[in-house]
Coordinates of C-alpha atoms and ligand atoms in Angstrom, one line a residue:
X1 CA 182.1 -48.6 105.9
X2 CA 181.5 -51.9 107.9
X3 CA 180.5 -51.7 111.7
X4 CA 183.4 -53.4 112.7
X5 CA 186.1 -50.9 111.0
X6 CA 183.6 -48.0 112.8
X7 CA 184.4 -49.6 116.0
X8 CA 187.8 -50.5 116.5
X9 CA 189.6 -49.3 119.8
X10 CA 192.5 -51.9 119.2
X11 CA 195.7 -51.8 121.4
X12 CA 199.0 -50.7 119.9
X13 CA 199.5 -54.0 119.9
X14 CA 197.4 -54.6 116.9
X15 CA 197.9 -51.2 114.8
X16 CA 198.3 -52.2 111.2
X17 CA 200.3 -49.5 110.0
X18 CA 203.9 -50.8 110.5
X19 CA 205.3 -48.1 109.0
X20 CA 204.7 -45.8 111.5
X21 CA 203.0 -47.4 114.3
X22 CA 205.4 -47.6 116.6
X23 CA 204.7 -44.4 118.5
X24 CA 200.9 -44.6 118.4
X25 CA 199.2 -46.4 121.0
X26 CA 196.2 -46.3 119.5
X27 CA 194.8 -47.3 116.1
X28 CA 194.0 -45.1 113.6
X29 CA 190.2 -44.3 113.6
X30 CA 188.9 -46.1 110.1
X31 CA 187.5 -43.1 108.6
X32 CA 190.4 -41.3 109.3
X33 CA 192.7 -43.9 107.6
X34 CA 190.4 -44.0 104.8
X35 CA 190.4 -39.7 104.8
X36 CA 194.0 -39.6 104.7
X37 CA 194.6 -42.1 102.6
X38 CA 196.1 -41.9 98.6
X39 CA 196.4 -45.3 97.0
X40 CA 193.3 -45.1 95.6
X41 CA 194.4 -42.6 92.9
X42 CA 198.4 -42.5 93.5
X43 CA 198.5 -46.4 92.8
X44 CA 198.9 -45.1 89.0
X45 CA 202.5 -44.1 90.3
X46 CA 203.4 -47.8 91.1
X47 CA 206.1 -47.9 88.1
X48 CA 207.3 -45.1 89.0
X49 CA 207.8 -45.7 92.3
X50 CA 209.1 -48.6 91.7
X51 CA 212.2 -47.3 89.7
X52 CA 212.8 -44.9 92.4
X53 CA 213.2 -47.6 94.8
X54 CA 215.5 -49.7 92.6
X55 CA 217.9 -46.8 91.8
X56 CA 217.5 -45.9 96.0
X57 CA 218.7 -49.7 96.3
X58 CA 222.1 -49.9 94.0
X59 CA 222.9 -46.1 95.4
X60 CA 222.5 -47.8 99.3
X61 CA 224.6 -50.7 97.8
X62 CA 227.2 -48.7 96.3
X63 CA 227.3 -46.6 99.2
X64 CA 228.5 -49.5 101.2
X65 CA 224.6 -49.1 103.3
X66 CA 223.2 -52.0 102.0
X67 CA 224.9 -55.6 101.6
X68 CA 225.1 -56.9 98.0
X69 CA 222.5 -60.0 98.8
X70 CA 219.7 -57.2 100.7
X71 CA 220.4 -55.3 97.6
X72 CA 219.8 -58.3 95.1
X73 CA 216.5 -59.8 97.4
X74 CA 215.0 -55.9 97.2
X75 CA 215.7 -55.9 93.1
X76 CA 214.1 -59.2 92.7
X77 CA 211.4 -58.6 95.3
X78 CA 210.1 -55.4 93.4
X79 CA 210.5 -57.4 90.0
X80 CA 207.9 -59.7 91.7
X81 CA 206.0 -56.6 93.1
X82 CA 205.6 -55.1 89.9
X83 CA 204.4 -58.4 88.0
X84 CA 201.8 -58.9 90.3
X85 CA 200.2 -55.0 89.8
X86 CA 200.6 -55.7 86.1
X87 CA 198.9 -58.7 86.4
X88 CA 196.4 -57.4 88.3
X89 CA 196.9 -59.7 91.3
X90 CA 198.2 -57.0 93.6
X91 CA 196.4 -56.0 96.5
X92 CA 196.1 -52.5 97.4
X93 CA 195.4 -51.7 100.8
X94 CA 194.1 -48.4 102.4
X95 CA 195.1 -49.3 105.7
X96 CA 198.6 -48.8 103.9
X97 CA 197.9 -45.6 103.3
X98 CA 199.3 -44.7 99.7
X99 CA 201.6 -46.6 97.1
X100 CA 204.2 -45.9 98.4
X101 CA 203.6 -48.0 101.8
X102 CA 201.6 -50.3 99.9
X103 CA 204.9 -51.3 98.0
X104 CA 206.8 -51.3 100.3
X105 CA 205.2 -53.9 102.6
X106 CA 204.2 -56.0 100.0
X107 CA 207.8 -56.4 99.3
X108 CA 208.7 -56.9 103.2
X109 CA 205.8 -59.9 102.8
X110 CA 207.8 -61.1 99.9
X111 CA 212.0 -61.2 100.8
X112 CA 211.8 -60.3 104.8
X113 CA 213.8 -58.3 106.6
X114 CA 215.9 -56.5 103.5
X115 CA 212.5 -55.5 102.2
X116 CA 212.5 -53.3 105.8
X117 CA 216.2 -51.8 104.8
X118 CA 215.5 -50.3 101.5
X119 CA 213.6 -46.8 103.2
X120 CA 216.8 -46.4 104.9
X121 CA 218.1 -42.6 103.8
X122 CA 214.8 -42.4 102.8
X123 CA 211.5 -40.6 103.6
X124 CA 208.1 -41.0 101.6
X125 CA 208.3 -36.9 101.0
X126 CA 211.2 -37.4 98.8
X127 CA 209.8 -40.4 97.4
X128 CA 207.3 -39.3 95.9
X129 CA 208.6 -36.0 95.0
X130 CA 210.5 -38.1 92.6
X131 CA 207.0 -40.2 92.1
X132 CA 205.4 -37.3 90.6
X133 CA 208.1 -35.7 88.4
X134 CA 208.6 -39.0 86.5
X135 CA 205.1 -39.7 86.2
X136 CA 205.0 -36.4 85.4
X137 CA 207.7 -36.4 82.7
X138 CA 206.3 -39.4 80.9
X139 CA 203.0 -38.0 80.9
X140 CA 204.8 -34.5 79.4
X141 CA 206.3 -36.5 76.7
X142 CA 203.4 -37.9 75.3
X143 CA 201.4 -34.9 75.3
X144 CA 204.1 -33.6 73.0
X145 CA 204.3 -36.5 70.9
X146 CA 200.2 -35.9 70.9
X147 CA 200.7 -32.4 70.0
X148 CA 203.1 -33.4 67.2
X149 CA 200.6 -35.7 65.7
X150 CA 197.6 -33.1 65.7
X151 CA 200.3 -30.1 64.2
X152 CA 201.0 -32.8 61.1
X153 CA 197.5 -33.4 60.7
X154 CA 197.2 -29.6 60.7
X155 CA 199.6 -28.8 58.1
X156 CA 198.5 -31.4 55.8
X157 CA 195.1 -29.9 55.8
X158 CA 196.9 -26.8 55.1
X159 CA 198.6 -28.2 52.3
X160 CA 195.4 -29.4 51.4
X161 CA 193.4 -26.0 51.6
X162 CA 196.1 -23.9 51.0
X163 CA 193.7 -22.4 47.9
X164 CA 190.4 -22.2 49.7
X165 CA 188.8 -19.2 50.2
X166 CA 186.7 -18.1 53.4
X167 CA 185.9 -15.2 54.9
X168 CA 188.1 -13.6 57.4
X169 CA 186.6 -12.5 60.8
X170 CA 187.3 -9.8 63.2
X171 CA 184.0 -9.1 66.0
X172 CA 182.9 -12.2 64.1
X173 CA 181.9 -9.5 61.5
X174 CA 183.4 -10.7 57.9
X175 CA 186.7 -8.2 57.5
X176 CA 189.1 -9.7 55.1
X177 CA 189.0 -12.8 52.6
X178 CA 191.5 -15.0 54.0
X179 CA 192.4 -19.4 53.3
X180 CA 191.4 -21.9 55.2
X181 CA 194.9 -23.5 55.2
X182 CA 195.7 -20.2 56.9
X183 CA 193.6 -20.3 59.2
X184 CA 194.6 -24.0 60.1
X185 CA 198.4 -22.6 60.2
X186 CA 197.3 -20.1 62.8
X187 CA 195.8 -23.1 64.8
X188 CA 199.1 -24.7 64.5
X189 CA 201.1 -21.9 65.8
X190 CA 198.6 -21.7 69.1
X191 CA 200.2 -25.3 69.2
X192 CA 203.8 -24.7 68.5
X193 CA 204.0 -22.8 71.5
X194 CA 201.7 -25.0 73.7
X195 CA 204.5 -28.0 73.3
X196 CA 207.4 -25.5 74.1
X197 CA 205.4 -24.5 77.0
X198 CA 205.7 -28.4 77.8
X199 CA 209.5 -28.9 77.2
X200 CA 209.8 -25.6 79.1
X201 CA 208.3 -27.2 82.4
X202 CA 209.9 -30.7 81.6
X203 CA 213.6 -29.2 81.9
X204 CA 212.8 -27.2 85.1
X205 CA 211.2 -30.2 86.4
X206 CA 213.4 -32.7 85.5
X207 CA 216.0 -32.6 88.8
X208 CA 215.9 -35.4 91.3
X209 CA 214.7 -35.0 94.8
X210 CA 216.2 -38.3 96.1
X211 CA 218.1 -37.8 98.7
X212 CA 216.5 -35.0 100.2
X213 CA 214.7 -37.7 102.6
X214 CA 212.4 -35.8 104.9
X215 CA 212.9 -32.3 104.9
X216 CA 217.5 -31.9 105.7
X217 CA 218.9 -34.1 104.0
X218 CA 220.3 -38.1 105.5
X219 CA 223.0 -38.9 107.7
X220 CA 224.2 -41.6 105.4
X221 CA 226.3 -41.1 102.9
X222 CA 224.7 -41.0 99.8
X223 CA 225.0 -40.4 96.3
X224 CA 222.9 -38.0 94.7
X225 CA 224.5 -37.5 91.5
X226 CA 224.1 -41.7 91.0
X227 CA 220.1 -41.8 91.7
X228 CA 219.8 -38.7 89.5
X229 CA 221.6 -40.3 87.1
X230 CA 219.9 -43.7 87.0
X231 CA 216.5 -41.9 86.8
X232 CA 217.4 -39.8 84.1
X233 CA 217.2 -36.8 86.1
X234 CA 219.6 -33.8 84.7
X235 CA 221.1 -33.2 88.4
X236 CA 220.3 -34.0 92.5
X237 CA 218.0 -30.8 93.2
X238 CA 220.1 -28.3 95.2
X239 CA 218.1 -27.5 98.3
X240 CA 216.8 -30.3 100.8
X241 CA 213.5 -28.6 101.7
X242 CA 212.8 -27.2 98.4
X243 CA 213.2 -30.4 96.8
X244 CA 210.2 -32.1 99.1
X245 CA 207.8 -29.1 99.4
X246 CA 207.5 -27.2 96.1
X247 CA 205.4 -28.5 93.3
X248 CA 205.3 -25.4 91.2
X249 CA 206.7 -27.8 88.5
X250 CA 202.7 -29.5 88.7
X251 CA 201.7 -25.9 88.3
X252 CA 202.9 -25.2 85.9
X253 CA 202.3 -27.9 84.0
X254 CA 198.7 -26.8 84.7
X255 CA 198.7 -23.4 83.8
X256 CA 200.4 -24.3 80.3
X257 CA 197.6 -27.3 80.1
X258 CA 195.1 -25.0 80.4
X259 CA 196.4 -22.5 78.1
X260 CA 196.6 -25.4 75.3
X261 CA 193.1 -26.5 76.4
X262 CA 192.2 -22.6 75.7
X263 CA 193.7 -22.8 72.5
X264 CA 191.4 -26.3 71.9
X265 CA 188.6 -24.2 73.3
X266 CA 189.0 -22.0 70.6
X267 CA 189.2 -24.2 67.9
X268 CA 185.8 -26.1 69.4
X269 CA 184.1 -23.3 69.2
X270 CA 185.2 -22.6 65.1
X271 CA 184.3 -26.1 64.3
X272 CA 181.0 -25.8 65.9
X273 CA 180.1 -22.6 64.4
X274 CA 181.2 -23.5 61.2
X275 CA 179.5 -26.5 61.4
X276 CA 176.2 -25.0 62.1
X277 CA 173.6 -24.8 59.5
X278 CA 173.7 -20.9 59.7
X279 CA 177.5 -20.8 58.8
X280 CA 177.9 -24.8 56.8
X281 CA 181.4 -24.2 56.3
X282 CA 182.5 -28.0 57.4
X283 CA 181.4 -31.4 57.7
X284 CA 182.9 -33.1 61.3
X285 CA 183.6 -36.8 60.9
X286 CA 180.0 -38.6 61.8
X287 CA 182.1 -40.4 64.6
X288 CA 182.7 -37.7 65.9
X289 CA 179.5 -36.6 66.5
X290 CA 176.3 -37.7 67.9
X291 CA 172.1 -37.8 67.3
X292 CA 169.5 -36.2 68.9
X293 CA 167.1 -39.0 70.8
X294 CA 164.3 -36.6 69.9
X295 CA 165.0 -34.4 66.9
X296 CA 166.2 -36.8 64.0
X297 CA 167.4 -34.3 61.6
X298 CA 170.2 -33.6 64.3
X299 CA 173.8 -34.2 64.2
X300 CA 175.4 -32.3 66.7
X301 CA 179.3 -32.1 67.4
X302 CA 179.7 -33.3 70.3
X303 CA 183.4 -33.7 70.6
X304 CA 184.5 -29.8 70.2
X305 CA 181.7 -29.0 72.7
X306 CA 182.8 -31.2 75.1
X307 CA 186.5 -30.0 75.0
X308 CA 185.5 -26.6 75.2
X309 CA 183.6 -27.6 78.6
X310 CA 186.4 -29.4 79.8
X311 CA 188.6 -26.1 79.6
X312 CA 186.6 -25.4 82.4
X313 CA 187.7 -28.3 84.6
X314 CA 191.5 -27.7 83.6
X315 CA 191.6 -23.8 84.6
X316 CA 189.9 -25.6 87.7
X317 CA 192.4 -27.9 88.3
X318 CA 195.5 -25.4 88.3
X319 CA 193.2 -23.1 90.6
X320 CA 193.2 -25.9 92.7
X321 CA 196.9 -26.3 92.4
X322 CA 197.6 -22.8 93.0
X323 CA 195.3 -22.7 96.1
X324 CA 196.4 -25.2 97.8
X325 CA 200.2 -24.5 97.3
X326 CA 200.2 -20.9 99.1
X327 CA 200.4 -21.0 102.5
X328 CA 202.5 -23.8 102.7
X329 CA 205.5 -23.2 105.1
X330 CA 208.8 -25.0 104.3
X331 CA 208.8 -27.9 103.8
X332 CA 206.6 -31.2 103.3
X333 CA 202.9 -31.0 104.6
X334 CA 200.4 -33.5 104.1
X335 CA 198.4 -30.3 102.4
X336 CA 200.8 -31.6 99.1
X337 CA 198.8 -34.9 98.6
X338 CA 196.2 -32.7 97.5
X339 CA 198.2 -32.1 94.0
X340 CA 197.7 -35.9 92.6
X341 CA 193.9 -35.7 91.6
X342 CA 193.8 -31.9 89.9
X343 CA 197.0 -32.9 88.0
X344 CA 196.1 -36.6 87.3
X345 CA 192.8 -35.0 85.8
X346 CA 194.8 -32.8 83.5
X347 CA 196.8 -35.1 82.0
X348 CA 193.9 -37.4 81.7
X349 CA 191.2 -34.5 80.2
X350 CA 194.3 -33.0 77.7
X351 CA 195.4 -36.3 76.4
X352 CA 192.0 -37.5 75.9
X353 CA 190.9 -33.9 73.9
X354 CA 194.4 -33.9 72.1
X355 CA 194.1 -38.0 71.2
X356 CA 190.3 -36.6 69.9
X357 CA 191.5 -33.3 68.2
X358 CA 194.8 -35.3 66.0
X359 CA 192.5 -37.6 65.1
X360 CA 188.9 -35.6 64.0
X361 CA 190.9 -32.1 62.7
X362 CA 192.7 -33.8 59.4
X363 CA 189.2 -35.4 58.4
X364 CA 187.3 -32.0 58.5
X365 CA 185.8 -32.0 55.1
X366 CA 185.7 -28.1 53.6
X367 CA 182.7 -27.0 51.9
X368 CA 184.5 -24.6 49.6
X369 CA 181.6 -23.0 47.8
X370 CA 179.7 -21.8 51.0
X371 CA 183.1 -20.7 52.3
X372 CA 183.6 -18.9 48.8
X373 CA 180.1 -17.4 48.7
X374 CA 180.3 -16.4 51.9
X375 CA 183.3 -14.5 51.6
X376 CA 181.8 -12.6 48.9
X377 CA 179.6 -11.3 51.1
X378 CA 179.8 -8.3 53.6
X379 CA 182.4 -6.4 51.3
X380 CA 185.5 -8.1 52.1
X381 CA 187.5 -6.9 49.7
X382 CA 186.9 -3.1 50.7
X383 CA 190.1 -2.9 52.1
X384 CA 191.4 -4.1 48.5
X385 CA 189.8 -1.3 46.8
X386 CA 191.2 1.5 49.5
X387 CA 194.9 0.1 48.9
X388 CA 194.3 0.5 45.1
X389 CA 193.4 3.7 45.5
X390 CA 196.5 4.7 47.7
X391 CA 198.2 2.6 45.0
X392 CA 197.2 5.2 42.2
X393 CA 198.1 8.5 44.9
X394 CA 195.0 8.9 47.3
X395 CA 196.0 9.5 50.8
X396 CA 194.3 6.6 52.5
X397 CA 192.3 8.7 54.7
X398 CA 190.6 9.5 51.9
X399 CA 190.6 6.5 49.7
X400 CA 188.9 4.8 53.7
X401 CA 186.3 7.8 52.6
X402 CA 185.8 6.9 48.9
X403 CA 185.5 3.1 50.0
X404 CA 182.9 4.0 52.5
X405 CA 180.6 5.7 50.4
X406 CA 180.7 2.7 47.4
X407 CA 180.2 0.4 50.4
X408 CA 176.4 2.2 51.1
X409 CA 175.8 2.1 47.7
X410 CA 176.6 -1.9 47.7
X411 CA 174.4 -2.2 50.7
X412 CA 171.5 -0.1 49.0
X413 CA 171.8 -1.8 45.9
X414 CA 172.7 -5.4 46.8
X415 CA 175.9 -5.8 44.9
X416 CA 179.1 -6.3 46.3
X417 CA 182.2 -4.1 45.3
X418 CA 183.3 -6.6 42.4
X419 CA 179.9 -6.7 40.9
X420 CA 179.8 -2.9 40.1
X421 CA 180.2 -1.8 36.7
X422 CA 183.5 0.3 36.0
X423 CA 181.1 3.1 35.3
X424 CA 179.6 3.0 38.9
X425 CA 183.3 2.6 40.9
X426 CA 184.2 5.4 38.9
X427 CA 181.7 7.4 40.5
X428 CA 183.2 7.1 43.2
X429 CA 186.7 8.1 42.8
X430 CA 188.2 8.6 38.9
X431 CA 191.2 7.2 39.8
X432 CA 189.7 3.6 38.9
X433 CA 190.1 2.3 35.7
X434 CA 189.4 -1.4 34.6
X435 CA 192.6 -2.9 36.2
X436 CA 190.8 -3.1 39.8
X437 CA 188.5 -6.0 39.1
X438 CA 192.2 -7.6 40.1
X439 CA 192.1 -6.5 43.2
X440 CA 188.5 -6.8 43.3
X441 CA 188.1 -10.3 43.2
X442 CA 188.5 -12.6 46.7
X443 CA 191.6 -15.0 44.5
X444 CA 193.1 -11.3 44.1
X445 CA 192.9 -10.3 47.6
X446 CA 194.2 -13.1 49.3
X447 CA 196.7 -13.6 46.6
X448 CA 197.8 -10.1 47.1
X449 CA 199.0 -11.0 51.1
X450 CA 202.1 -12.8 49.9
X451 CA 204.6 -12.3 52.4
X452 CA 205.9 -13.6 55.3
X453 CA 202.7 -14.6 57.9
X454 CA 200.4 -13.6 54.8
X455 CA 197.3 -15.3 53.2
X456 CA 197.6 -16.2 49.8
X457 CA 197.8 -19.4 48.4
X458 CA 202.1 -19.6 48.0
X459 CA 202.8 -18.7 51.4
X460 CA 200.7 -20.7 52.9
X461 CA 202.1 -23.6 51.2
X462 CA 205.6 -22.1 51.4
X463 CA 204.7 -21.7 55.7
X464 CA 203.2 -25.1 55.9
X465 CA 206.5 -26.9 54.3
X466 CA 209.0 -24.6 56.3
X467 CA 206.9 -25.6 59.3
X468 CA 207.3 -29.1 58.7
X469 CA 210.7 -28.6 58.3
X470 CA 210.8 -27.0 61.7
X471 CA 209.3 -29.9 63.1
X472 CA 210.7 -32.5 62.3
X473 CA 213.8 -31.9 61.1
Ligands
LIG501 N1 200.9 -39.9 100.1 C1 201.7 -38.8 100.5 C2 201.6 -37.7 99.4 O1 201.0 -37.9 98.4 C3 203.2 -39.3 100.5 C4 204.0 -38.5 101.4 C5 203.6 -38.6 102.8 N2 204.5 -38.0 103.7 C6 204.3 -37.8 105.0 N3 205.2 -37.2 105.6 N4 203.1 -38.1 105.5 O2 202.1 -36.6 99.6

């Protein structure tokens, strides 16, 4: 901060801030302008706010509260506005507090006096109540469309893998052979219902504050129905102070952002295990991955590491949210401009690890045989050989029992189940004849989990095409 903006004790006279200066008789203090200030970060609103005003403009108009030519000057003026933002020529002002006033003014510079009517029936607290859910709304769109791309690239590798064999975890102990492509359909349907978490919160948020204007309502007659309308808002929100004060619509777009970034969390954490030398189940894209500036045998993923730390910023971010939400009597409080950075942040941190994920997930290369041969190991197919047994009339109490025991011997012995002569199963049970190398085998397990939400091989493909049917039509 310059010493001259430290030291200003300026006469009303000279306050800058036009849009509500009137009553002050003394300038804001420069550190407080620049405290209270929000076009630094809501300046990525401008287009938004910028529709909002046009729609405002033809309701005023319509409403016989605005004369045709103020109405045409403030539509060109915010044409001009807009061109100079995109061009980068605008300039943004903290004395002018936040976009909206920043807008505003320049526009006032631009046409005059009609540039000074368009807040009429207005106030900044339903402004940018209407700011934020269409920012908001675009921002929720394209996540989806993000999510869409990531859940095709999902069940193509599905498709892909439907045959390939891995080991099944539970405790991260091996449990049950399962298929990759399975496992990728379960990542899909974390996903699934991450984006209908997102249309969810688009349709509750998708009502129109305009009109609202401070905290009651306006005294001129407007329309509601016609700026809800023009915005593409489903209706004019029913309740005044509701309509400026609550963002539980920024909530919970938060809480379901950082439920899918728990979701991508989750996956980070697969890829980077199975990644690993210890587990060499995959090979990540090389750009998505990066050296090590001392250790030149290192590639190390990078990518899913950093998504799962930025989980960490999201559950943040709608703690933030949350926090500074409670408290808050009715209606508008300045506490509210505290909701642009957190939510900003989200969108920014899921885009970025869903624009990351579509793109590095379909390119995973399997390495089948170290899946394969490490499915074969731990005795995962024990299960197998106690539903064969129930199969042929053991209670499966016992056949759990009879399993155990041919288990230790596997252990003692080094071989797994399917590696066992006939001779030696039978000594466990004589209910085994030479039909349960079938079931023995890991393309015999997973093939015998072939129903609806199963792991073999034809339902996964069969899941993956009904899936893509669900999708898209
Ligand atoms: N920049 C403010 C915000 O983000 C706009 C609303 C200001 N309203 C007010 N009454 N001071 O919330």
């Amino acid at each position: 901060m310059s010493k001259k903006d430290d030291n200003r004790k300026n006469p009303a006279s000279e306050a800058t801030n036009t849009a509500w200066g009137g009553r002050f008789s003394e300038q804001t203090d420069a550190f407080v302008e620049a405290f209270t200030a929000s076009v630094q970060f809501d300046q990525r609103m401008y287009k938004q706010d910028i529709a909002g005003s046009r729609a405002h403009a033809r309701m005023l108009k319509k409403a016989g509260v605005l004369s045709k030519s103020d109405c045409e000057a403030i539509l060109k003026g915010l044409d001009s506005v807009e061109q100079e933002i995109e061009n980068g020529e605008f300039d943004w002002s903290v004395a002018r507090e936040d976009v909206h006033m920043n807008i505003e003014a320049r526009l006032t510079d631009l046409i005059g006096d009609a540039g000074k009517r368009l807040h009429t029936g207005r106030s900044r607290n339903d402004q940018v109540a209407t700011d934020i859910r269409l920012y908001l709304r675009e921002q929720i769109d394209f996540i989806i469309a993000q999510l869409l791309e990531m859940q095709k690239g999902l069940l193509a590798l599905a498709q892909r893998e439907a045959d390939t064999i891995m080991p099944g975890f539970t405790h991260l102990q091996v449990a049950q052979p399962v298929t990759f492509g399975h496992h990728m359909l379960a990542w899909f349907e974390m996903l699934q219902r991450d984006a209908t978490r997102m249309h969810d919160c688009r349709e509750r948020m998708n009502i129109s504050p305009l009109g609202a204007a401070a905290l009651a309502g306006t005294s001129y007659p407007v329309d509601r129905e016609f700026t809800a309308d023009e915005l593409g808002f489903s209706a004019p929100a029913a309740n005044s102070l509701d309509a400026v004060s609550d963002r539980d619509f920024a909530i919970e777009f938060c809480a379901a952002s950082a439920v899918l970034m728990t979701h991508l969390s989750r996956m980070s954490e697969e890829l980077v295990m199975w990644s690993s030398a210890q587990f060499d189940f995959i090979e990540l894209p090389d750009r998505y991955c990066t050296g090590s500036s001392i250790m030149p045998q290192k590639k190390n993923p990078d990518v899913p590491e950093l998504v799962r730390g930025k989980t960490g910023r999201v559950n943040g971010n709608l703690v933030s949210m949350l926090t500074l939400m409670k408290s808050q009597p009715l209606a508008y409080n300045k506490d509210n401009q505290e909701d642009k950075e957190p939510l900003f942040d989200t969108i920014d941190t899921v885009s970025g690890s869903l624009r990351a994920f579509a793109d590095m997930v379909p390119a995973i290369e399997c390495k089948r045989e170290n899946m394969y041969a490490a499915a074969k190991q731990g005795f995962s197919t024990a299960t197998d050989l106690a539903d064969y047994l129930v199969r042929k009339g053991l209670p499966f109490r016992d056949a759990h029992e009879v399993v155990g025991k041919a288990v230790a011997f596997g252990i003692e012995s080094k071989l797994d189940l399917s590696e066992m002569p006939l001779d030696q199963l039978q000594q466990f049970s004589d209910m085994i004849t030479e039909d349960v190398f079938d079931v023995l085998t890991l393309e015999g397990s997973v093939a015998a989990r072939n129903h609806i939400g199963g792991t073999a091989p034809d339902q996964v493909r069969k899941a993956a095409k009904a899936a893509h049917k669900r999708l898209l039509g």
